[in-house]
Amino acid sequence: MLSYPKRKIGENSLEETVASPLLASLKKQKYHLIGKHSAVKRCKWLYESIVNDRPCYKQKFYGIQSHRCIQMTPSLYYCTQQCLFCWRAQSGDMQVTWDEMRNPNRDKPEEIVEGCFKAQKKILSGYKGNEKTNWRKFEEAQRPKQVAISLTGEPTLYEPLGDLISQFHQKDLTTFLVTNGTLPDKLSRLSHEPSQLYVSLCAPNEKVYKKICRPQFPSAWAKLNETLDLLESFRCPTAVRMTMVKDHNMKLIDQYAKLVEKANPTYIEAKAYMHIGFSNLRLGFDRMPMHHEVKKFADQLAEKTGYRVINEAPESRVVLLSRIAKPIQLGKN
Ligand code: SF4
Ligand code: SF4
């Protein structure tokens, strides 16, 4: 195992510190750093769509166009949880520590939006030399239509999040916002709603939650429950996202069902943990459930909640449950 000199990040953001092993690792993992606390990373499905004509499951479910999607975060290093299954670099990884609850909020939404477009162009330029590139898609991809504000970190720690969403919408992009739900006050004060709002719910009760999501403040479970209560007040479609980790959080369906009832989301997505990024430091490869195991969980949840299983994508080990007959197609505007 490699050993790294211990460093503690104080007032400065990680980006301002010189060549820490953490930054080197992020760059190696192809994160495009923007300003002090944001990043874009090429989604595997952007590549798959342009080069192999295989779009992501969200194109299949909701009609967004994978080849025109930017995957970004305004809160790269900051989060209120330290989930075992997270791709994110967490304080303590590679012997670097910092205050994860304090996003410096230095960069303006317009700077971040501009940085995202630049980073996406750079990512796409890599496909010019690929003989399998679909040139129609390549051309379309130069004009992104969708942003997944989800990459890593908790986006509601970025204070002007509503303005960031608004600026993407003004540029005619749709937005998926993924939050862990621990900051309901910030979520309820969002100045602009995303096109679709995701809340992660990866435990049926507080005991499992503390073990797998490792919240960084004591009332996090209560706060997450407040967010579930809040969900119905959003006008946009909402989704409860469950990341399934084998032998950790795939039981106690009755308890999950009660939480779903409280939130009454438009959709539930049950998805297998993927053994990638920094999660490799925390969980073994064998913690990834197979698609049939996720499907079994989803079928049991459907039985308890009255939601219907309406779609699935075995290649991503994800199952979609819905309370409406057909998902709203966001990419068709
Ligand atoms: S919606 Fe998500 S999975 Fe699909 S292309 Fe965008 S970032 Fe990737
Ligand atoms: S909430 Fe998301 S970003 Fe935060 S630790 Fe969990 S998976 Fe990672």
Short mmCIF file of C-alpha atoms and ligand atoms in Angstrom, two decimals:
data_model
loop_
_atom_site.label_atom_id
_atom_site.label_comp_id
_atom_site.label_asym_id
_atom_site.label_seq_id
_atom_site.Cartn_x
_atom_site.Cartn_y
_atom_site.Cartn_z
CA MET A 1 0.00 0.00 0.00
CA LEU A 2 1.25 3.49 -0.87
CA SER A 3 1.84 5.88 1.99
CA TYR A 4 1.41 9.63 1.69
CA PRO A 5 2.65 12.44 3.92
CA LYS A 6 -0.18 13.69 6.17
CA ARG A 7 -1.64 17.10 5.21
CA LYS A 8 -4.43 19.13 6.64
CA ILE A 9 -6.30 21.60 4.47
CA GLY A 10 -7.25 24.72 6.40
CA GLU A 11 -8.54 28.01 5.06
CA ASN A 12 -7.56 27.31 1.47
CA SER A 13 -9.55 25.03 -0.77
CA LEU A 14 -7.92 21.85 -1.96
CA GLU A 15 -7.48 23.33 -5.41
CA GLU A 16 -5.23 26.02 -3.92
CA THR A 17 -2.87 23.56 -2.32
CA VAL A 18 0.05 22.39 -4.34
CA ALA A 19 -0.09 19.04 -6.07
CA SER A 20 -1.54 16.98 -3.26
CA PRO A 21 -1.78 13.27 -4.03
CA LEU A 22 -5.54 13.76 -3.91
CA LEU A 23 -5.56 16.31 -6.72
CA ALA A 24 -3.21 14.16 -8.73
CA SER A 25 -5.60 11.24 -8.28
CA LEU A 26 -8.63 13.32 -9.29
CA LYS A 27 -6.85 14.48 -12.42
CA LYS A 28 -5.85 10.91 -13.19
CA GLN A 29 -9.52 9.94 -12.88
CA LYS A 30 -10.21 12.62 -15.52
CA TYR A 31 -11.96 15.18 -13.33
CA HIS A 32 -11.89 18.60 -15.03
CA LEU A 33 -11.56 21.01 -12.14
CA ILE A 34 -13.44 24.32 -12.44
CA GLY A 35 -12.59 27.24 -10.18
CA LYS A 36 -12.21 26.35 -6.51
CA HIS A 37 -14.90 23.78 -5.81
CA SER A 38 -16.56 22.54 -9.00
CA ALA A 39 -15.79 19.87 -11.55
CA VAL A 40 -17.00 18.13 -14.69
CA LYS A 41 -16.24 14.51 -15.40
CA ARG A 42 -16.97 12.64 -18.57
CA CYS A 43 -19.81 10.23 -17.93
CA LYS A 44 -19.15 6.77 -19.30
CA TRP A 45 -22.48 7.01 -21.14
CA LEU A 46 -21.50 10.17 -23.04
CA TYR A 47 -18.73 8.12 -24.59
CA GLU A 48 -20.88 5.02 -25.05
CA SER A 49 -23.59 7.04 -26.78
CA ILE A 50 -21.25 8.82 -29.21
CA VAL A 51 -18.93 5.93 -29.96
CA ASN A 52 -21.04 2.78 -29.50
CA ASP A 53 -24.58 4.15 -29.83
CA ARG A 54 -25.43 2.94 -26.28
CA PRO A 55 -27.20 5.70 -24.32
CA CYS A 56 -27.62 5.76 -20.54
CA TYR A 57 -30.65 4.46 -18.68
CA LYS A 58 -31.89 8.02 -18.09
CA GLN A 59 -32.25 8.46 -21.84
CA LYS A 60 -34.22 5.21 -21.87
CA PHE A 61 -36.38 6.29 -18.90
CA TYR A 62 -36.76 10.07 -19.29
CA GLY A 63 -35.72 10.91 -22.85
CA ILE A 64 -32.68 13.07 -22.05
CA GLN A 65 -29.88 12.75 -24.60
CA SER A 66 -26.78 11.12 -23.10
CA HIS A 67 -24.48 12.52 -25.80
CA ARG A 68 -25.58 16.06 -24.88
CA CYS A 69 -25.29 15.68 -21.10
CA ILE A 70 -22.79 17.39 -18.79
CA GLN A 71 -22.02 15.60 -15.53
CA MET A 72 -20.90 18.17 -12.95
CA THR A 73 -20.78 19.22 -9.31
CA PRO A 74 -20.45 22.64 -7.64
CA SER A 75 -19.35 20.93 -4.43
CA LEU A 76 -16.54 18.60 -5.40
CA TYR A 77 -14.94 17.99 -2.00
CA TYR A 78 -17.87 18.85 0.28
CA CYS A 79 -20.64 16.74 1.70
CA THR A 80 -22.62 16.15 4.87
CA GLN A 81 -22.21 12.39 4.59
CA GLN A 82 -19.37 9.96 4.02
CA CYS A 83 -21.21 7.11 2.34
CA LEU A 84 -19.31 3.86 2.08
CA PHE A 85 -20.38 3.53 -1.56
CA CYS A 86 -19.33 7.04 -2.63
CA TRP A 87 -16.99 7.68 -5.58
CA ARG A 88 -15.98 10.95 -3.93
CA ALA A 89 -12.62 11.59 -2.30
CA GLN A 90 -13.43 11.89 1.41
CA SER A 91 -11.47 13.60 4.13
CA GLY A 92 -8.85 11.12 5.28
CA ASP A 93 -8.47 9.47 1.86
CA MET A 94 -4.84 9.43 0.79
CA GLN A 95 -3.88 11.04 4.12
CA VAL A 96 -5.45 14.40 3.22
CA THR A 97 -7.98 15.89 5.65
CA TRP A 98 -10.26 18.92 5.35
CA ASP A 99 -13.56 20.32 6.64
CA GLU A 100 -16.04 18.62 4.33
CA MET A 101 -19.05 20.57 5.59
CA ARG A 102 -17.79 23.95 4.43
CA ASN A 103 -18.00 24.68 0.73
CA PRO A 104 -16.14 27.99 0.33
CA ASN A 105 -18.80 29.14 -2.18
CA ARG A 106 -16.21 31.25 -3.92
CA ASP A 107 -17.25 30.89 -7.54
CA LYS A 108 -20.22 32.58 -9.18
CA PRO A 109 -22.85 30.51 -11.03
CA GLU A 110 -21.97 32.12 -14.38
CA GLU A 111 -18.28 31.23 -13.93
CA ILE A 112 -19.21 27.64 -13.15
CA VAL A 113 -21.58 27.38 -16.14
CA GLU A 114 -18.90 28.76 -18.46
CA GLY A 115 -16.33 26.37 -16.98
CA CYS A 116 -18.70 23.44 -17.54
CA PHE A 117 -19.15 24.29 -21.23
CA LYS A 118 -15.40 24.64 -21.70
CA ALA A 119 -14.66 21.37 -19.94
CA GLN A 120 -17.30 19.55 -21.98
CA LYS A 121 -15.78 20.88 -25.23
CA LYS A 122 -12.39 19.63 -24.11
CA ILE A 123 -13.81 16.21 -23.30
CA LEU A 124 -15.53 16.02 -26.68
CA SER A 125 -12.40 17.04 -28.58
CA GLY A 126 -10.95 13.68 -27.59
CA TYR A 127 -13.47 11.93 -29.86
CA LYS A 128 -12.25 13.61 -33.04
CA GLY A 129 -9.66 10.96 -33.65
CA ASN A 130 -11.96 8.00 -32.94
CA GLU A 131 -13.01 6.26 -36.14
CA LYS A 132 -16.14 4.92 -34.45
CA THR A 133 -17.44 8.41 -33.56
CA ASN A 134 -21.00 9.09 -34.68
CA TRP A 135 -20.50 12.50 -36.32
CA ARG A 136 -24.14 13.57 -36.10
CA LYS A 137 -24.07 12.97 -32.35
CA PHE A 138 -20.66 14.58 -32.10
CA GLU A 139 -22.01 17.74 -33.73
CA GLU A 140 -25.11 17.79 -31.50
CA ALA A 141 -22.96 17.20 -28.45
CA GLN A 142 -21.27 20.57 -29.04
CA ARG A 143 -24.57 22.07 -27.86
CA PRO A 144 -25.34 20.35 -24.53
CA LYS A 145 -29.01 20.02 -23.54
CA GLN A 146 -28.83 18.39 -20.11
CA VAL A 147 -26.84 18.76 -16.89
CA ALA A 148 -26.62 16.17 -14.14
CA ILE A 149 -25.74 18.13 -10.97
CA SER A 150 -24.71 14.98 -9.26
CA LEU A 151 -21.14 13.96 -9.85
CA THR A 152 -19.89 13.99 -6.25
CA GLY A 153 -20.48 16.05 -3.10
CA GLU A 154 -23.67 17.60 -1.73
CA PRO A 155 -24.80 20.36 -4.14
CA THR A 156 -27.00 22.18 -1.59
CA LEU A 157 -23.79 23.15 0.24
CA TYR A 158 -23.25 25.51 -2.70
CA GLU A 159 -25.31 28.53 -1.63
CA PRO A 160 -26.31 30.00 -5.03
CA LEU A 161 -27.51 26.61 -6.29
CA GLY A 162 -30.89 27.97 -7.44
CA ASP A 163 -29.12 30.60 -9.57
CA LEU A 164 -26.85 27.94 -11.03
CA ILE A 165 -29.89 25.88 -12.04
CA SER A 166 -31.57 28.98 -13.46
CA GLN A 167 -28.51 29.82 -15.56
CA PHE A 168 -28.44 26.34 -17.05
CA HIS A 169 -32.16 26.63 -17.84
CA GLN A 170 -31.62 30.01 -19.48
CA LYS A 171 -29.16 28.29 -21.79
CA ASP A 172 -31.91 25.82 -22.69
CA LEU A 173 -30.54 22.89 -20.71
CA THR A 174 -32.60 20.59 -18.50
CA THR A 175 -31.23 19.78 -15.04
CA PHE A 176 -31.20 16.75 -12.77
CA LEU A 177 -30.33 17.69 -9.20
CA VAL A 178 -29.26 14.89 -6.82
CA THR A 179 -29.20 15.68 -3.10
CA ASN A 180 -28.68 13.52 -0.04
CA GLY A 181 -31.57 15.36 1.65
CA THR A 182 -29.74 16.34 4.84
CA LEU A 183 -30.22 20.10 4.28
CA PRO A 184 -33.99 20.57 3.89
CA ASP A 185 -33.79 24.28 4.76
CA LYS A 186 -31.51 24.92 1.80
CA LEU A 187 -33.61 22.76 -0.47
CA SER A 188 -36.84 24.51 0.52
CA ARG A 189 -35.23 27.90 -0.20
CA LEU A 190 -34.01 27.00 -3.69
CA SER A 191 -34.77 30.00 -5.90
CA HIS A 192 -35.25 27.74 -8.97
CA GLU A 193 -36.38 24.16 -9.13
CA PRO A 194 -34.45 21.67 -11.25
CA SER A 195 -36.16 19.81 -14.10
CA GLN A 196 -36.10 16.70 -11.94
CA LEU A 197 -35.15 16.37 -8.28
CA TYR A 198 -33.52 13.28 -6.81
CA VAL A 199 -33.20 12.52 -3.11
CA SER A 200 -30.96 9.65 -2.10
CA LEU A 201 -32.49 7.22 0.37
CA CYS A 202 -30.06 4.40 0.98
CA ALA A 203 -31.24 3.02 4.32
CA PRO A 204 -34.54 1.83 5.78
CA ASN A 205 -33.85 3.22 9.26
CA GLU A 206 -31.42 5.35 11.24
CA LYS A 207 -29.25 2.47 12.39
CA VAL A 208 -28.49 1.30 8.85
CA TYR A 209 -28.23 4.93 7.69
CA LYS A 210 -25.50 5.69 10.22
CA LYS A 211 -23.58 2.61 9.19
CA ILE A 212 -23.72 3.05 5.45
CA CYS A 213 -24.13 6.81 4.89
CA ARG A 214 -22.00 7.90 7.87
CA PRO A 215 -23.58 11.35 8.39
CA GLN A 216 -21.34 14.11 9.66
CA PHE A 217 -23.84 15.65 12.10
CA PRO A 218 -26.15 14.02 14.66
CA SER A 219 -29.58 15.08 13.35
CA ALA A 220 -28.95 14.08 9.72
CA TRP A 221 -31.52 11.25 9.70
CA ALA A 222 -34.20 13.58 11.09
CA LYS A 223 -33.25 16.16 8.44
CA LEU A 224 -33.45 13.57 5.67
CA ASN A 225 -36.93 12.71 6.90
CA GLU A 226 -37.85 16.41 6.77
CA THR A 227 -36.73 16.43 3.15
CA LEU A 228 -38.89 13.41 2.40
CA ASP A 229 -41.85 15.33 3.84
CA LEU A 230 -40.93 18.31 1.69
CA LEU A 231 -40.76 16.45 -1.57
CA GLU A 232 -44.42 16.82 -2.45
CA SER A 233 -44.12 20.60 -2.38
CA PHE A 234 -41.95 20.53 -5.52
CA ARG A 235 -43.66 21.08 -8.86
CA CYS A 236 -41.00 19.18 -10.83
CA PRO A 237 -40.95 15.37 -11.01
CA THR A 238 -39.19 13.85 -8.01
CA ALA A 239 -37.28 10.61 -7.59
CA VAL A 240 -36.10 8.70 -4.57
CA ARG A 241 -32.77 7.10 -5.46
CA MET A 242 -31.71 3.97 -3.60
CA THR A 243 -28.13 2.79 -4.01
CA MET A 244 -28.14 -0.90 -3.16
CA VAL A 245 -25.13 -2.44 -1.45
CA LYS A 246 -25.13 -6.18 -1.00
CA ASP A 247 -25.43 -7.35 2.63
CA HIS A 248 -25.81 -3.73 3.81
CA ASN A 249 -29.14 -2.16 2.87
CA MET A 250 -31.27 -4.53 0.77
CA LYS A 251 -33.60 -5.75 3.51
CA LEU A 252 -36.40 -4.29 5.68
CA ILE A 253 -38.62 -3.49 2.70
CA ASP A 254 -41.55 -2.55 4.99
CA GLN A 255 -39.50 0.24 6.50
CA TYR A 256 -38.41 1.51 3.08
CA ALA A 257 -42.07 1.45 2.01
CA LYS A 258 -43.08 3.72 4.92
CA LEU A 259 -40.42 6.25 3.94
CA VAL A 260 -41.55 6.16 0.32
CA GLU A 261 -45.14 6.74 1.45
CA LYS A 262 -44.01 9.81 3.36
CA ALA A 263 -42.19 11.27 0.32
CA ASN A 264 -44.69 10.19 -2.35
CA PRO A 265 -42.10 10.70 -5.13
CA THR A 266 -43.00 10.44 -8.79
CA TYR A 267 -40.40 7.70 -9.22
CA ILE A 268 -38.15 5.38 -7.30
CA GLU A 269 -34.86 4.25 -8.83
CA ALA A 270 -33.24 1.22 -7.23
CA LYS A 271 -29.67 0.94 -8.48
CA ALA A 272 -26.71 -1.29 -7.69
CA TYR A 273 -23.62 0.14 -6.05
CA MET A 274 -20.76 0.34 -8.56
CA HIS A 275 -17.23 -0.44 -7.45
CA ILE A 276 -15.54 2.65 -8.89
CA GLY A 277 -13.64 5.81 -7.89
CA PHE A 278 -12.68 6.24 -4.25
CA SER A 279 -15.35 3.75 -3.10
CA ASN A 280 -12.72 1.11 -3.86
CA LEU A 281 -11.03 2.21 -0.63
CA ARG A 282 -14.17 1.37 1.41
CA LEU A 283 -16.07 -1.51 -0.17
CA GLY A 284 -15.11 -4.70 -1.94
CA PHE A 285 -16.06 -5.66 -5.49
CA ASP A 286 -18.38 -8.32 -4.06
CA ARG A 287 -20.66 -5.64 -2.50
CA MET A 288 -22.13 -4.91 -5.96
CA PRO A 289 -25.48 -6.67 -6.27
CA MET A 290 -26.36 -8.36 -9.55
CA HIS A 291 -29.22 -6.96 -11.61
CA HIS A 292 -31.56 -9.79 -10.63
CA GLU A 293 -30.97 -8.96 -6.95
CA VAL A 294 -31.87 -5.30 -7.51
CA LYS A 295 -34.93 -6.42 -9.48
CA LYS A 296 -36.03 -8.68 -6.65
CA PHE A 297 -35.73 -5.78 -4.19
CA ALA A 298 -37.69 -3.52 -6.58
CA ASP A 299 -40.45 -6.11 -7.05
CA GLN A 300 -40.83 -6.47 -3.28
CA LEU A 301 -40.90 -2.70 -2.85
CA ALA A 302 -43.52 -2.40 -5.59
CA GLU A 303 -45.70 -4.90 -3.77
CA LYS A 304 -45.49 -2.92 -0.53
CA THR A 305 -45.89 0.58 -1.99
CA GLY A 306 -48.27 0.17 -4.92
CA TYR A 307 -45.66 1.68 -7.25
CA ARG A 308 -45.25 -0.19 -10.53
CA VAL A 309 -41.98 -1.44 -11.99
CA ILE A 310 -42.13 0.23 -15.40
CA ASN A 311 -38.63 -0.05 -16.80
CA GLU A 312 -35.17 -1.41 -16.10
CA ALA A 313 -31.64 -1.30 -17.51
CA PRO A 314 -29.69 -4.45 -16.72
CA GLU A 315 -26.45 -2.94 -18.08
CA SER A 316 -26.61 -0.34 -15.27
CA ARG A 317 -28.32 -2.67 -12.78
CA VAL A 318 -31.14 -0.20 -12.23
CA VAL A 319 -34.91 -0.61 -11.97
CA LEU A 320 -37.47 2.19 -12.31
CA LEU A 321 -40.65 2.21 -10.23
CA SER A 322 -43.28 4.84 -10.84
CA ARG A 323 -46.63 6.07 -9.60
CA ILE A 324 -47.46 7.47 -13.05
CA ALA A 325 -48.04 5.21 -16.05
CA LYS A 326 -45.38 6.78 -18.29
CA PRO A 327 -42.37 8.81 -17.16
CA ILE A 328 -42.30 12.47 -18.17
CA GLN A 329 -39.95 12.85 -21.15
CA LEU A 330 -37.67 15.77 -20.32
CA GLY A 331 -35.57 15.68 -23.46
CA LYS A 332 -38.51 16.21 -25.80
CA ASN A 333 -38.83 19.97 -25.31
S1 SF4 B 1 -27.92 11.54 -17.20
FE1 SF4 B 1 -26.34 10.70 -15.85
S2 SF4 B 1 -25.85 8.67 -16.71
FE2 SF4 B 1 -26.93 9.83 -18.31
S3 SF4 B 1 -25.32 10.79 -19.54
FE3 SF4 B 1 -25.95 12.27 -17.95
S4 SF4 B 1 -24.52 11.95 -16.28
FE4 SF4 B 1 -24.40 10.15 -17.59
S1 SF4 B 2 -24.15 11.83 -0.22
FE1 SF4 B 2 -23.34 11.47 -2.25
S2 SF4 B 2 -21.48 12.72 -2.38
FE2 SF4 B 2 -22.03 12.57 -0.21
S3 SF4 B 2 -20.83 10.89 0.57
FE3 SF4 B 2 -22.83 10.07 -0.05
S4 SF4 B 2 -22.61 9.38 -2.17
FE4 SF4 B 2 -20.88 10.71 -1.66
#
